[in-house]
Amino acid sequence: MPDTTSTKKPAPNVSEHPMMDEVIRCEKLTKLYPAGNILAVDQLNMTVHHGEIFGLLGPNGAGKTTTVGMLTTLVVPTSGKAIVGGIDVVAHPSLVKQVIGVVSQTNNLDRSLTVWENLYYHGLFFGMKSREARAAADKLLVEFRLTERAKAEVMAISGGMAKRLQVARALLHSPSVLFLDEPTAGLDPQSRLALWEILRKLHAEGQTILLTTHYMEEADSICDRLAIMDHGHILAVNTPKGLKESVGADSIVTISAAGNLDALAALLKEKIEGATKSQRVDNVIQLHIKGASGVLPKVVSIAEQAGFNITDLSVAEPTLETVFINLTGKELRD
Amino acid sequence: MNMITDTQTAEHFKKLRPAMAASRAAFGALLLRDLTVLRKSLGIFIARTLVQPFLLVFVFLYVFPQIGQGIGGGGGANGESSFATVLVAGVVALSIMFQGIQAVALPLANEFGYTKEIEDRVLAPLPVSMVAIGKVAAGAIQGLIAALIVFPIAAVIHAKGVHPNLTVNWVILLTLIPLTCVMTSALGLFLGTRIAPRNIGLMFGFIVLPITFLGGTYYPWTALAAVKIGGFSWLQALVCINPLIYVTEGFRAALTTAPHMQLYVIYPVLVGLCALFLWVGIKGFYNRVLS
Ligand SMILES: Nc1ncnc2c1ncn2[C@@H]1O[C@H](COP(=O)(O)OP(=O)(O)OP(=O)(O)O)[C@@H](O)[C@H]1O
Ligand SMILES: [Mg+2]
């Protein structure tokens, strides 16, 4: 019986049963959309552990929504296997639906119902008694600061509120894993922060969460582990810190200049001490530096001696953007 | 639950409810949701249900007799009364038919469309086919209510001297109404899953209107035998592809002693149409909600 007040156990640090720690497991999960013959997800392997916030980071069309769709029964995999909450998604979709909560990319709230009713009927769908569903709806409205709008039509509330309501609805039946597809896309900065706050709180309570995003700040600041996705493939999986360390540099110098950038990139790689990598990304050069300081003046003088006119220069720590560029040779943002 | 996979035994996994119990509860809740939505717009529902039959009855049975533009084979009050008899059955049938399409096809077309509102219901813990069947059940209930509302009007409103000649056969009526409600609402499911929201207008023009005019609302099917080309009653044969004809003829059998299509044709065809529309409707539903 669903119980919204059940105490969720925090993530075990060291699992004695690694298999049992898995809330999501995909093996060679593949989706080929017959319409257009599009291979949206290609032989995906992935594991999400109990109590973690796992992020799928990737650009438009990477296959994030398709992956979430397959894990939540809405997209039928072409091949491969997915186990969610211990249940085979393809073999037992109705059972899987008992243990997942889904916040989809679009606002799919029930427009024929009020804010409160969206929660109440969702509770009834999941077998709650009327009184239980009522109590759970009231409680979540308070937690998500929506009580004042309880009787409003869902079309009449703001985008941020609608997203909060979607999250509240997905949590109402205490799912083993919460899926959020681009939860902050299209939200104003304030609503985005508010949603991050909510996710952190859920995380502290031990809720397992899988979210997709194409905002690297979001991935960086709230995910325990990340999978970087592009063209239906996972290119790397690690903690945000681990991913950034994998770049093998402690600072990234970005240089804008006129002239043959590929030549300048090669020159800098050769001449600058501690340069681990130097590449042209669109119309800038990214120079990776490890264990060296005072690099900027050297960059300027080397460039000028070679007859390049530097128009802009900056230095920053590696970000997930750097990781993405490293993996794909292109920028995450479009 | 370790029959499903070994890992389901892990203690932090949510306890699963038996599939049957969960489905039954979810199905009931889906119906309740649809009825709540119906209750919220009950006024509009009733008005929508009444407009068409009211106009039909008003024009044909009240205005026409008074302006002397009688219809009905015999002419005069007798002819009008016999037309009234024909029309009552037609009006009830038509109202149920419209209800099925309006209650199921229209909301579905929207919910599948851009808003994807149906998603939360598809994610309820029951098989997707049951979500579709729930839609049909809710539509059938609306059809039933429509029948209850319409019948009195059709039987009561008419000009002086015009009397529909009604003899109710309860056995037929009480079996026919539920069967019709399910059939038309399954037709609504079929149409709703196959027609894009932007084409709903076309659906009314190209599907609903022909169904209405060639569905035996204004004339008994048996009378169409007179429309012939070279000895072949082509129209009588043609309208047999129209589901409404079986409904109107069924109500004619249930409400009047006038000639009507044989019951041993009506019942099997209606049952067959139920099965057909449910089948293609559920298939269409799958295609729309799953990819
Ligand atoms: N129903 C569908 N039929 C055919 N192709 C589809 C369908 N849904 C998605 N695709 C295609 O599959 C690929 C992956 O799409 P998907 O929506 O999974 O990407 P995404 O990572 O979620 O992108 P976004 O950031 O834009 O949401 C894209 O090329 C997309 O055009
Ligand atoms: Mg997406």
XYZ file of C-alpha atoms and ligand atoms in Angstrom:
657
model
C 0.000 0.000 0.000
C 1.457 3.368 -0.958
C 2.572 5.426 1.974
C 3.940 8.861 1.350
C 5.331 9.139 4.838
C 7.457 6.029 4.601
C 11.018 6.694 5.642
C 13.298 6.192 2.713
C 16.584 4.699 3.623
C 19.606 6.773 2.769
C 21.969 5.407 0.202
C 24.254 2.799 1.660
C 27.851 3.897 1.295
C 29.272 0.485 0.864
C 26.895 -2.021 -0.527
C 27.247 -5.579 0.576
C 25.121 -6.681 -2.331
C 26.126 -4.668 -5.330
C 23.396 -6.250 -7.449
C 20.708 -5.318 -4.973
C 21.934 -1.786 -4.851
C 20.927 -1.303 -8.465
C 17.676 0.480 -9.061
C 18.127 0.757 -12.810
C 20.111 -1.510 -15.048
C 20.137 -1.417 -18.848
C 21.928 -3.889 -21.014
C 22.398 -3.093 -24.691
C 19.190 -1.095 -24.603
C 18.381 0.014 -28.136
C 15.666 2.038 -29.809
C 15.300 2.263 -33.546
C 12.308 4.448 -34.451
C 10.780 2.878 -37.547
C 9.529 6.326 -38.581
C 12.557 7.778 -40.336
C 14.661 4.767 -39.380
C 16.306 6.730 -36.577
C 18.627 4.917 -34.202
C 17.884 7.085 -31.177
C 19.559 4.908 -28.526
C 22.253 2.435 -29.452
C 23.196 -0.511 -27.205
C 23.090 1.490 -24.014
C 24.569 0.004 -20.846
C 23.948 1.873 -17.643
C 23.446 1.294 -13.937
C 21.849 3.604 -11.396
C 22.317 2.883 -7.721
C 19.939 3.256 -4.843
C 19.846 6.764 -3.420
C 21.858 8.529 -6.083
C 20.998 11.361 -8.422
C 22.101 10.133 -11.793
C 22.229 12.537 -14.713
C 22.030 11.982 -18.444
C 23.771 14.966 -19.992
C 23.602 15.491 -23.713
C 22.611 17.881 -26.483
C 19.294 17.962 -28.344
C 18.565 14.670 -30.001
C 21.128 12.743 -27.950
C 18.475 10.182 -27.024
C 17.798 11.244 -23.435
C 14.022 11.327 -23.701
C 14.029 8.052 -25.593
C 16.109 6.425 -22.857
C 13.796 7.703 -20.140
C 10.849 6.613 -22.281
C 12.134 3.060 -22.456
C 12.767 2.934 -18.718
C 9.272 4.233 -18.018
C 7.380 1.905 -20.417
C 6.315 4.644 -22.845
C 8.841 3.717 -25.502
C 9.096 0.069 -26.444
C 12.767 -0.940 -26.822
C 13.793 -2.457 -30.140
C 16.222 -4.737 -28.348
C 18.170 -5.066 -25.140
C 17.038 -5.254 -21.589
C 16.089 -2.847 -18.824
C 15.444 -3.645 -15.177
C 13.859 -0.932 -13.041
C 13.214 -1.437 -9.341
C 14.023 -5.093 -9.859
C 11.374 -5.547 -12.564
C 11.896 -6.251 -16.244
C 10.427 -3.259 -18.064
C 9.518 -5.073 -21.257
C 8.084 -8.171 -19.624
C 6.101 -6.449 -16.858
C 5.310 -2.863 -17.812
C 2.253 -2.590 -15.561
C 4.279 -3.675 -12.552
C 7.110 -1.289 -13.344
C 4.588 1.536 -13.357
C 3.958 0.857 -9.679
C 7.539 1.701 -8.732
C 8.361 4.684 -10.942
C 7.454 8.345 -10.815
C 7.760 10.297 -14.052
C 8.111 14.006 -14.718
C 8.090 14.400 -18.462
C 9.700 17.114 -20.501
C 6.395 18.705 -21.474
C 3.658 19.938 -19.179
C 1.315 16.957 -19.248
C -0.834 17.932 -16.278
C -4.498 17.038 -16.610
C -6.116 20.238 -17.855
C -9.596 19.107 -17.014
C -8.699 18.952 -13.313
C -7.574 21.492 -10.731
C -4.132 21.558 -9.147
C -5.314 19.604 -6.118
C -7.322 17.147 -8.198
C -4.276 16.346 -10.317
C -2.650 14.981 -7.175
C -5.753 13.405 -5.687
C -6.714 11.377 -8.763
C -3.124 10.352 -9.307
C -3.235 8.888 -5.804
C -6.408 7.008 -6.658
C -4.799 5.642 -9.834
C -2.171 4.117 -7.572
C -4.689 2.417 -5.365
C -4.831 4.859 -2.482
C -8.023 5.071 -0.485
C -9.829 8.371 -0.920
C -8.767 9.570 2.532
C -5.124 8.625 1.969
C -5.025 10.331 -1.429
C -6.625 13.443 0.052
C -4.054 13.586 2.842
C -1.144 12.926 0.498
C -2.330 15.625 -1.922
C -2.702 18.167 0.876
C 0.701 17.322 2.284
C 2.491 17.605 -1.051
C 0.789 20.896 -1.866
C 2.228 22.291 1.362
C 5.683 20.850 0.709
C 5.748 22.222 -2.805
C 4.259 25.588 -1.802
C 1.215 25.188 -4.002
C -1.506 25.225 -1.351
C -2.720 28.685 -2.307
C -3.328 27.534 -5.847
C -4.988 24.262 -4.862
C -8.256 25.116 -6.589
C -6.699 26.752 -9.648
C -6.984 25.290 -13.109
C -3.606 23.923 -14.146
C -3.577 26.185 -17.186
C -3.661 29.178 -14.869
C -0.461 28.493 -12.937
C 3.055 29.548 -13.887
C 5.565 27.283 -15.605
C 7.596 26.906 -12.420
C 4.530 25.942 -10.427
C 3.410 23.515 -13.102
C 6.788 21.790 -12.987
C 6.644 21.605 -9.183
C 3.179 20.130 -9.449
C 4.440 17.541 -11.921
C 7.197 16.595 -9.482
C 4.739 16.437 -6.595
C 2.451 14.223 -8.637
C 5.297 11.897 -9.580
C 6.258 11.545 -5.907
C 2.757 11.028 -4.580
C 2.865 7.252 -4.771
C 6.377 7.009 -3.252
C 8.195 5.616 -6.283
C 11.449 3.683 -5.946
C 12.917 5.891 -8.625
C 11.950 9.333 -9.844
C 12.535 10.184 -13.517
C 12.812 13.819 -14.532
C 13.242 14.676 -18.202
C 14.836 18.115 -18.573
C 13.063 19.337 -15.455
C 14.410 22.867 -15.612
C 14.253 23.463 -19.359
C 12.331 26.628 -20.009
C 12.187 27.680 -16.360
C 13.312 31.100 -15.170
C 16.492 31.102 -13.034
C 14.578 31.452 -9.791
C 12.276 28.518 -10.498
C 15.294 26.517 -11.561
C 17.011 27.145 -8.230
C 13.809 26.276 -6.404
C 13.617 22.981 -8.265
C 17.266 22.174 -7.526
C 16.503 22.809 -3.878
C 13.653 20.318 -4.058
C 15.833 17.714 -5.745
C 18.598 18.123 -3.162
C 16.083 17.660 -0.379
C 14.695 14.527 -1.997
C 18.246 13.272 -2.407
C 18.929 13.843 1.281
C 15.854 11.758 2.046
C 17.319 8.928 -0.014
C 15.174 9.217 -3.136
C 16.784 7.633 -6.186
C 16.583 10.068 -9.090
C 17.412 9.877 -12.768
C 17.340 13.191 -14.551
C 18.227 14.344 -18.019
C 19.555 17.763 -18.822
C 21.523 19.703 -21.334
C 22.610 22.290 -18.769
C 26.069 21.406 -17.573
C 25.798 23.625 -14.488
C 22.765 21.618 -13.484
C 24.498 18.311 -14.080
C 27.557 19.534 -12.222
C 25.808 20.910 -9.186
C 23.192 18.295 -8.400
C 24.204 14.950 -9.875
C 26.184 12.335 -8.000
C 27.085 10.620 -11.211
C 26.694 11.556 -14.823
C 26.509 9.834 -18.140
C 27.502 11.978 -21.069
C 25.360 11.105 -24.019
C 25.529 11.910 -27.704
C 23.950 10.305 -30.761
C 22.400 7.528 -28.685
C 25.655 6.503 -27.046
C 27.012 6.996 -23.557
C 30.500 8.405 -23.998
C 31.574 8.504 -20.344
C 30.144 7.821 -16.907
C 31.613 9.228 -13.725
C 31.113 11.735 -10.956
C 31.178 15.320 -12.204
C 34.533 15.695 -10.450
C 35.887 12.510 -11.975
C 34.796 13.596 -15.430
C 36.483 16.951 -15.103
C 39.657 15.317 -13.787
C 39.632 12.974 -16.741
C 40.396 15.955 -18.941
C 43.893 15.817 -17.421
C 44.335 19.563 -17.053
C 43.817 22.004 -14.230
C 43.146 25.032 -16.348
C 41.777 25.705 -19.792
C 42.901 28.765 -21.708
C 40.495 29.969 -24.365
C 42.003 32.123 -27.088
C 40.294 34.124 -29.822
C 42.559 35.334 -32.566
C 42.619 36.165 -36.236
C 44.494 33.973 -38.692
C 45.150 30.287 -39.071
C 43.936 28.973 -35.732
C 45.033 25.409 -36.331
C 48.578 26.612 -36.842
C 48.440 28.741 -33.712
C 47.023 25.837 -31.725
C 49.919 23.623 -32.791
C 52.433 26.339 -32.011
C 51.088 26.910 -28.493
C 51.048 23.195 -27.743
C 54.691 23.015 -28.671
C 55.920 26.146 -26.932
C 53.899 26.391 -23.720
C 55.152 24.458 -20.750
C 52.509 22.158 -19.241
C 50.261 22.245 -22.317
C 48.613 18.830 -22.516
C 46.349 19.556 -25.425
C 45.592 22.356 -27.811
C 42.689 22.317 -30.209
C 40.512 24.547 -32.282
C 36.855 24.458 -31.295
C 34.810 26.403 -33.810
C 36.499 29.833 -33.883
C 38.477 29.690 -30.644
C 41.454 27.723 -29.431
C 41.294 25.727 -26.232
C 44.620 25.100 -24.569
C 44.747 22.578 -21.732
C 47.369 23.298 -19.076
C 48.563 21.046 -16.281
C 50.865 22.053 -13.426
C 52.043 25.376 -14.760
C 51.346 28.992 -13.864
C 51.717 32.407 -15.486
C 50.618 31.009 -18.806
C 48.636 33.960 -20.170
C 51.564 36.343 -20.767
C 53.437 33.536 -22.518
C 50.467 32.833 -24.755
C 50.279 36.492 -25.732
C 53.968 36.851 -26.489
C 54.214 33.598 -28.445
C 51.184 34.488 -30.508
C 52.391 38.006 -31.230
C 55.876 36.853 -32.169
C 54.288 34.521 -34.669
C 52.222 37.396 -36.042
C 48.819 36.459 -34.591
C 46.569 39.166 -33.243
C 44.836 37.940 -30.078
C 41.380 39.449 -29.648
C 40.255 37.688 -26.505
C 41.838 35.534 -23.861
C 40.473 33.812 -20.778
C 41.396 31.079 -18.369
C 39.074 28.790 -16.438
C 38.995 25.476 -14.677
C 37.804 22.530 -16.743
C 34.027 22.272 -16.864
C 31.732 19.564 -18.104
C 31.668 21.576 -21.296
C 35.382 20.869 -21.637
C 34.708 17.216 -21.015
C 32.036 17.200 -23.675
C 34.291 18.932 -26.195
C 37.038 16.476 -25.354
C 34.746 13.565 -26.012
C 32.952 14.802 -29.092
C 35.050 17.608 -30.548
C 32.021 19.907 -30.491
C 30.307 22.191 -28.030
C 27.375 21.087 -25.918
C 25.501 24.349 -26.342
C 24.219 25.187 -29.747
C 7.971 -11.472 -6.111
C 11.312 -13.077 -6.852
C 9.625 -14.914 -9.646
C 9.970 -11.723 -11.635
C 13.635 -11.159 -11.050
C 15.924 -12.045 -8.202
C 16.664 -8.479 -7.398
C 13.078 -7.664 -6.511
C 13.791 -9.186 -3.115
C 16.084 -6.302 -2.183
C 14.567 -4.799 0.919
C 14.580 -1.195 -0.209
C 12.410 -1.894 -3.224
C 8.849 -0.877 -2.941
C 6.442 -3.672 -2.111
C 4.501 -4.501 -5.224
C 0.759 -4.864 -5.142
C -0.654 -7.808 -7.068
C -1.097 -6.843 -10.717
C -4.812 -7.638 -10.792
C -5.663 -5.647 -7.688
C -3.595 -2.679 -8.828
C -5.224 -2.740 -12.269
C -8.717 -2.941 -10.862
C -8.142 -0.025 -8.519
C -6.563 2.051 -11.277
C -9.396 1.264 -13.686
C -11.994 2.401 -11.167
C -10.015 5.567 -10.520
C -9.774 6.332 -14.241
C -13.561 6.044 -14.532
C -13.987 8.244 -11.512
C -11.703 10.834 -13.074
C -13.732 10.857 -16.283
C -17.004 11.145 -14.391
C -15.604 14.011 -12.319
C -14.717 15.825 -15.512
C -18.217 15.099 -16.806
C -19.796 16.396 -13.612
C -17.828 19.622 -13.886
C -19.310 20.347 -17.277
C -22.689 18.765 -16.707
C -24.559 21.836 -17.887
C -22.737 21.860 -21.180
C -23.106 18.109 -21.468
C -26.868 18.320 -21.083
C -27.182 21.263 -23.433
C -25.007 19.512 -26.004
C -27.091 16.387 -25.688
C -30.353 18.270 -26.061
C -29.675 20.709 -28.852
C -29.753 18.309 -31.747
C -32.744 16.166 -30.770
C -34.615 19.242 -29.686
C -34.103 20.910 -33.048
C -34.999 17.780 -34.965
C -38.146 17.191 -33.042
C -39.078 20.851 -32.988
C -38.736 21.348 -36.736
C -40.115 18.059 -37.945
C -42.812 17.343 -35.430
C -43.897 20.791 -34.325
C -43.168 23.332 -37.029
C -43.732 21.250 -40.158
C -47.202 20.029 -39.235
C -48.264 23.582 -38.387
C -47.027 25.187 -41.575
C -48.666 22.456 -43.540
C -45.383 21.120 -44.878
C -46.277 17.641 -43.804
C -43.874 14.824 -44.177
C -44.665 11.197 -43.987
C -46.042 8.981 -46.666
C -49.763 9.273 -45.966
C -49.897 13.046 -45.492
C -52.080 14.747 -42.912
C -52.051 14.019 -39.205
C -51.782 10.303 -39.785
C -48.755 10.658 -41.974
C -47.166 13.013 -39.494
C -47.819 10.644 -36.657
C -46.183 7.826 -38.521
C -43.207 10.056 -39.308
C -43.045 10.948 -35.620
C -42.921 7.268 -34.866
C -40.007 6.846 -37.244
C -38.218 9.891 -35.912
C -38.360 9.063 -32.196
C -36.287 5.952 -32.675
C -33.938 7.833 -34.983
C -33.429 10.691 -32.576
C -32.582 8.451 -29.636
C -30.149 6.465 -31.766
C -28.528 9.575 -33.148
C -28.075 11.127 -29.721
C -26.270 8.077 -28.383
C -24.109 7.995 -31.484
C -23.117 11.632 -31.137
C -22.401 11.172 -27.476
C -20.049 8.300 -28.186
C -18.084 10.337 -30.664
C -18.115 13.549 -28.669
C -17.377 11.985 -25.304
C -14.513 9.810 -26.489
C -13.096 10.958 -29.813
C -12.895 14.685 -29.109
C -11.155 14.619 -25.718
C -8.872 11.802 -26.817
C -7.741 13.595 -29.942
C -6.733 16.528 -27.756
C -5.115 14.522 -25.000
C -2.987 12.599 -27.455
C -1.984 15.751 -29.203
C 0.450 18.371 -28.108
C -0.393 18.275 -24.394
C 0.133 14.526 -23.950
C -2.234 14.796 -21.001
C -3.092 11.154 -21.334
C 0.439 10.224 -20.199
C -0.261 10.285 -16.489
C -3.137 7.876 -17.003
C -1.074 5.655 -19.273
C 1.502 5.521 -16.474
C -1.099 4.335 -13.967
C -0.327 0.778 -12.876
C -2.581 -1.075 -15.309
C -2.198 -2.425 -18.835
C -2.440 0.253 -21.515
C -5.374 -1.558 -23.130
C -7.333 -1.100 -19.896
C -6.807 2.655 -20.098
C -8.412 2.570 -23.547
C -11.243 0.368 -22.299
C -11.750 2.786 -19.422
C -12.259 5.567 -21.971
C -14.872 3.457 -23.735
C -16.620 2.657 -20.469
C -16.774 6.325 -19.495
C -18.070 7.194 -22.975
C -20.699 4.473 -22.756
C -21.927 5.869 -19.442
C -22.313 9.268 -21.074
C -24.210 7.698 -23.948
C -26.512 6.067 -21.431
C -27.193 9.364 -19.705
C -27.814 10.975 -23.093
C -30.363 8.289 -23.945
C -32.189 8.894 -20.684
C -32.303 12.632 -21.309
C -33.352 12.441 -24.930
C -36.033 9.818 -24.834
C -38.639 11.930 -23.006
C -38.215 14.870 -25.358
C -38.521 12.750 -28.415
C -41.628 11.123 -27.063
C -43.287 14.270 -25.782
C -42.630 17.281 -28.010
C -44.876 17.447 -31.028
C -47.746 19.472 -32.483
C -51.363 18.834 -31.649
C -52.720 15.780 -33.353
C -49.283 14.324 -34.056
C -48.658 11.280 -31.930
C -45.700 9.002 -32.179
C -47.062 5.546 -31.836
C -44.795 3.962 -29.235
C -44.919 0.426 -27.959
C -41.909 -0.291 -25.833
C -40.365 -3.728 -25.989
C -38.357 -3.640 -22.787
C -36.246 -6.677 -23.486
C -34.977 -5.172 -26.690
C -34.633 -1.691 -25.228
C -32.643 -2.765 -22.182
C -30.243 -4.909 -24.153
C -29.943 -2.523 -27.047
C -29.076 0.611 -25.083
C -25.928 -0.761 -23.396
C -24.832 -2.503 -26.575
C -25.249 0.699 -28.562
C -23.501 2.816 -25.957
C -20.474 0.546 -25.998
C -20.437 0.286 -29.785
C -20.600 4.028 -30.412
C -18.093 4.805 -27.723
C -15.721 2.205 -29.152
C -16.242 3.903 -32.519
C -15.290 7.136 -30.744
C -12.093 5.460 -29.494
C -11.290 4.313 -33.003
C -11.885 7.754 -34.519
C -10.102 9.556 -31.680
C -6.979 7.477 -32.079
C -6.882 7.736 -35.857
C -7.688 11.373 -36.447
C -5.256 14.204 -35.734
C -6.685 17.038 -33.613
C -6.418 19.474 -36.512
C -8.617 17.213 -38.638
C -11.483 16.987 -36.178
C -13.482 19.436 -38.284
C -13.073 17.163 -41.290
C -14.242 14.225 -39.219
C -17.564 15.938 -38.648
C -17.972 16.824 -42.291
C -16.891 13.561 -43.827
C -17.777 10.961 -41.227
C -20.364 12.223 -38.791
C -22.648 13.953 -41.271
C -22.904 11.047 -43.732
C -23.436 8.683 -40.824
C -26.270 10.891 -39.635
C -28.055 11.414 -42.942
C -27.623 7.892 -44.183
C -28.265 6.277 -40.832
C -31.996 5.815 -40.959
C -32.786 8.655 -38.608
C -35.467 10.137 -40.840
C -36.668 7.003 -42.570
C -36.918 3.319 -41.784
C -34.406 1.104 -43.523
C -37.161 -1.134 -44.839
C -38.589 1.816 -46.796
C -35.319 2.246 -48.695
C -36.213 -0.839 -50.710
C -38.108 1.576 -52.941
C -34.947 3.364 -54.045
C -33.866 1.317 -57.031
C -31.686 1.283 -60.070
C -32.653 -1.429 -62.472
C -34.460 -3.430 -59.840
C -31.586 -3.252 -57.351
C -32.289 -1.484 -54.063
C -28.848 0.085 -54.059
C -29.346 2.567 -51.229
C -30.718 -0.046 -48.901
C -27.613 -2.116 -49.557
C -25.228 0.816 -49.343
C -26.338 2.078 -45.938
C -25.541 -1.319 -44.466
C -21.955 -0.125 -44.106
C -23.242 2.567 -41.756
C -23.131 1.461 -38.109
C -25.929 3.877 -37.221
C -28.472 2.029 -39.357
C -28.373 -0.965 -37.014
C -28.850 1.297 -34.034
C -31.805 3.197 -35.457
C -33.428 0.003 -36.686
C -32.799 -1.547 -33.290
C -34.541 1.320 -31.547
C -37.357 1.104 -34.064
C -37.791 -2.495 -33.008
C -37.574 -1.554 -29.347
C -39.952 1.407 -29.425
C -42.470 0.838 -32.201
C -44.430 -1.800 -34.028
C -43.344 -0.372 -37.354
C -41.443 -2.594 -39.801
C -37.724 -2.833 -39.094
C -34.617 -4.746 -39.968
C -34.564 -8.266 -38.592
C -33.316 -8.546 -35.015
C -31.222 -11.557 -35.938
C -29.277 -9.196 -38.174
C -29.151 -6.227 -35.803
C -27.774 -7.973 -32.723
C -24.922 -9.935 -34.298
C -23.856 -6.930 -36.349
C -23.847 -4.640 -33.310
C -21.851 -7.163 -31.294
C -19.465 -7.569 -34.212
C -19.036 -3.806 -34.562
C -18.340 -3.526 -30.817
C -15.593 -6.096 -31.123
C -14.179 -4.567 -34.302
C -14.091 -0.985 -33.039
C -12.691 -2.041 -29.669
C -9.977 -4.017 -31.369
C -8.873 -1.340 -33.825
C -9.456 1.347 -31.187
C -7.186 -0.333 -28.654
C -4.590 -0.926 -31.339
C -4.780 2.720 -32.315
C -4.504 3.714 -28.671
C -1.313 1.689 -28.307
C 0.140 3.354 -31.369
C -0.661 6.797 -30.087
C 0.634 6.474 -26.537
C 3.593 4.153 -27.015
C 6.398 4.622 -29.479
N 8.559 9.210 -31.838
C 9.662 9.350 -32.600
N 9.682 8.916 -33.868
C 10.778 9.055 -34.635
N 11.919 9.618 -34.214
C 11.972 10.086 -32.962
C 10.849 9.983 -32.081
N 11.180 10.535 -30.902
C 12.451 10.957 -31.028
N 12.932 10.678 -32.251
C 14.300 10.963 -32.736
O 15.209 10.245 -31.925
C 16.354 11.028 -31.621
C 16.530 11.158 -30.127
O 15.466 11.921 -29.629
P 15.242 12.205 -28.092
O 13.963 12.945 -27.964
O 15.373 10.950 -27.338
O 16.467 13.156 -27.755
P 16.712 14.073 -26.471
O 18.093 13.793 -26.029
O 15.645 13.894 -25.477
O 16.661 15.523 -27.104
P 16.055 16.907 -26.488
O 17.143 17.531 -25.703
O 15.763 17.677 -27.742
O 14.841 16.588 -25.704
C 16.168 12.340 -32.344
O 16.855 12.274 -33.562
C 14.687 12.417 -32.584
O 14.407 13.150 -33.749
Mg 14.254 15.167 -24.638
